[in-house]
């Protein structure tokens, strides 16, 4: 089990995911980890880790997408729940990125 109190956010990966979403908004939908060629922020992190392009077709959700992305980003479960929420807008993601960079946490 990861000690969540000693986690350091990986802003570099988060910045890459946000940049991909900005460049390819047609491949982003916060409602799905992966659904065809659309992915949420956690799904994009997983694609980055696997060195896959944003238009990669993934029809089945990895049962571990949440945990893979959370650990790669170096964030707590509480912060992951906030960052990965299905109702987040791009503006929300950028605001959370700023909080993670400045404070080390969202909540």
CSV table of C-alpha atoms in Angstrom, one decimal, residues 8-70:
chain,number,residue,atom,x,y,z
A,8,UNK,CA,4.7,14.1,-4.8
A,9,UNK,CA,2.5,15.1,-7.7
A,10,UNK,CA,4.0,14.3,-11.2
A,11,UNK,CA,3.1,17.6,-12.9
A,12,UNK,CA,5.0,16.7,-16.0
A,13,UNK,CA,2.7,13.8,-16.9
A,14,UNK,CA,-0.4,15.8,-16.0
A,15,UNK,CA,0.8,18.6,-18.2
A,16,UNK,CA,1.3,16.2,-21.1
A,17,UNK,CA,-2.2,14.8,-20.6
A,18,UNK,CA,-3.7,18.3,-20.6
A,19,UNK,CA,-1.7,19.4,-23.6
A,20,UNK,CA,-2.9,16.3,-25.5
A,21,UNK,CA,-6.5,17.1,-24.5
A,22,UNK,CA,-6.1,20.7,-25.7
A,23,UNK,CA,-4.6,19.5,-29.0
A,24,UNK,CA,-7.0,16.7,-29.6
A,25,UNK,CA,-10.3,17.5,-27.9
A,26,UNK,CA,-12.1,15.0,-30.1
A,27,UNK,CA,-10.3,12.3,-28.1
A,28,UNK,CA,-11.4,13.5,-24.7
A,29,UNK,CA,-14.5,12.8,-22.7
A,30,UNK,CA,-14.4,12.8,-18.8
A,31,UNK,CA,-17.4,10.3,-18.8
A,32,UNK,CA,-15.3,7.3,-19.9
A,33,UNK,CA,-11.9,5.9,-18.9
A,34,UNK,CA,-11.7,4.6,-22.4
A,35,UNK,CA,-14.5,4.3,-25.1
A,36,UNK,CA,-13.2,3.7,-28.6
A,37,UNK,CA,-10.9,6.7,-29.3
A,38,UNK,CA,-12.1,8.9,-26.4
A,39,UNK,CA,-10.5,8.9,-23.0
A,40,UNK,CA,-10.8,10.8,-19.7
A,41,UNK,CA,-7.8,12.5,-18.1
A,42,UNK,CA,-6.9,9.2,-16.3
A,43,UNK,CA,-7.2,7.3,-19.6
A,44,UNK,CA,-4.9,9.8,-21.3
A,45,UNK,CA,-2.3,9.3,-18.5
A,46,UNK,CA,-2.5,5.6,-19.1
A,47,UNK,CA,-2.0,6.1,-22.8
A,48,UNK,CA,1.0,8.3,-22.1
A,49,UNK,CA,2.6,5.7,-19.9
A,50,UNK,CA,2.1,3.1,-22.6
A,51,UNK,CA,3.4,5.5,-25.3
A,52,UNK,CA,0.2,5.3,-27.3
A,53,UNK,CA,-1.3,8.1,-29.4
A,54,UNK,CA,-4.5,9.9,-28.2
A,55,UNK,CA,-6.6,8.3,-30.9
A,56,UNK,CA,-5.8,4.7,-29.8
A,57,UNK,CA,-8.9,2.6,-29.8
A,58,UNK,CA,-9.6,1.1,-26.4
A,59,UNK,CA,-13.0,-0.6,-26.0
A,60,UNK,CA,-12.5,-2.2,-22.7
A,61,UNK,CA,-11.7,-0.2,-19.6
A,62,UNK,CA,-8.6,-1.4,-17.8
A,63,UNK,CA,-9.8,-2.4,-14.4
A,64,UNK,CA,-6.7,-0.6,-13.1
A,65,UNK,CA,-6.9,2.7,-15.1
A,66,UNK,CA,-7.8,4.7,-12.0
A,67,UNK,CA,-5.0,3.3,-9.9
A,68,UNK,CA,-2.4,3.3,-12.7
A,69,UNK,CA,-3.1,7.0,-13.4
A,70,UNK,CA,-3.3,7.9,-9.7
